[in-house]
Amino acid sequence: MNTVKVNASKDYNIYIGSGLLDDAGERIKNELGVCSAAVITDDNVNALYADRVIASLEKSGFRCVKFVFPHGEESKGIAVYSEILSFLAENHITRTDMLISLGGGIPGDMGGFAAATFLRGIKFVQIPTTLLSAVDSSVGGKTAVNLPSGKNLVGSFYQPDMVICDYSALDTLPDEIFADGCAEVIKYGAIMDREFFEFLKNNDIKENIEYVITRCVEMKRDIVNEDEKETGIRAILNFGHTIGHAIEINSNFEISHGSAVAIGMIIASKGAYKMGYCDTDISEDIKEVLIKNKLPVSCNFTAEALYEVSCSDKKRSGNSIKLIIPEKMGKCTGKKIPTEQMLGFIKAGLE
Ligand code: GLY
């Protein structure tokens, strides 16, 4: 088992190992004390892992209650968030109690926002069960729900008190959901660790899962320690995301987040090179590793369609968009691109 320590506004440990679901109760009890625990999860994860986690918690003396919502992005709105809050109140969760998010990014984001806001903040534990939530969303304290007008428009930075990543839970992931997380893994290599990128070129992610998750979490930890509220360096985690978001929206969310980010990274790196913003074209290297991990590297949307959404993205400020672009493999930077250049940029990236 590996432990990564985060030192942000709250200090906490991230535990990465196999079989950790079964001793989650003892681990939480030893660090955070015994209390009532509200487990928040979706119906898919509930069927697979909730009983094990709750059995472990109850064995260690916790009183457990469980809230299950239907899986999928449609649940990630104010209605389910409000149901969670009512559930916590009706089940007498107090300020000394705890919310545990069990699952992928959606239970993590929604549970985190409920933990942040219920009684002005209660203890919060993340137990990620997808690769994407293990390497990205469970770490760093971004919590949010969607509004009808856009994704993640209501939320807060609220660090968890502990993250328990049992990577044996990834064994039940469908291939395409596992691949989704691989896109974020590859992103870490491209934005901040050339050696790690080379490792991914030559090795299989699944076969090296403990090392891969640990290395990604260490990188995210370093970024969050330095810039918890995303006023600077943390933005590099958005590499591929602005154009990726436009791809997700254009596909009516038929193209998953990871697939969209994969294509977004190609467009951003090729566009940056062709527009003369950097000296190296890293898109071919990224493409090779994406393909190896069963991720798409192109889409059929026009540059105009992607431009429309990219320029209404919440990252727009005034007449420019801050895009994360590579300087070279393993080093990315934020660059303000005037909106009138964005169409040309995307066209260049799509060629
Ligand atoms: N998922 C990007 C971040 O946590 O900043």
Coordinates of C-alpha atoms and ligand atoms in Angstrom, one line a residue, residues 136-137 139-142 157 184 187-188 220 223-224 228 230 234-235 237-238 241 257, ligand 1:
D136 CA -8.2 13.1 -10.4
S137 CA -11.6 14.0 -8.9
V139 CA -8.1 14.4 -4.7
G140 CA -7.9 18.2 -4.4
G141 CA -11.3 19.2 -3.0
K142 CA -13.2 20.3 -6.1
F157 CA -13.3 23.8 -2.7
E184 CA -6.4 11.7 -17.3
K187 CA -2.6 14.0 -19.3
Y188 CA -0.4 14.0 -16.2
K220 CA -2.0 16.3 -8.3
I223 CA -0.3 21.0 -7.7
V224 CA -3.0 21.3 -5.0
E228 CA -5.5 24.8 -4.0
E230 CA -6.8 27.4 -8.9
R234 CA -3.7 24.2 -11.0
A235 CA -5.2 25.3 -14.3
L237 CA -4.9 20.1 -15.0
N238 CA -7.4 21.4 -17.6
H241 CA -10.5 20.1 -21.2
H257 CA -15.4 12.9 -20.6
Ligands
GLY1 N1 -9.9 18.1 -12.2 C1 -9.1 19.2 -12.2 C2 -8.8 19.7 -10.8 O1 -9.0 19.1 -9.8 O2 -8.3 20.8 -10.8

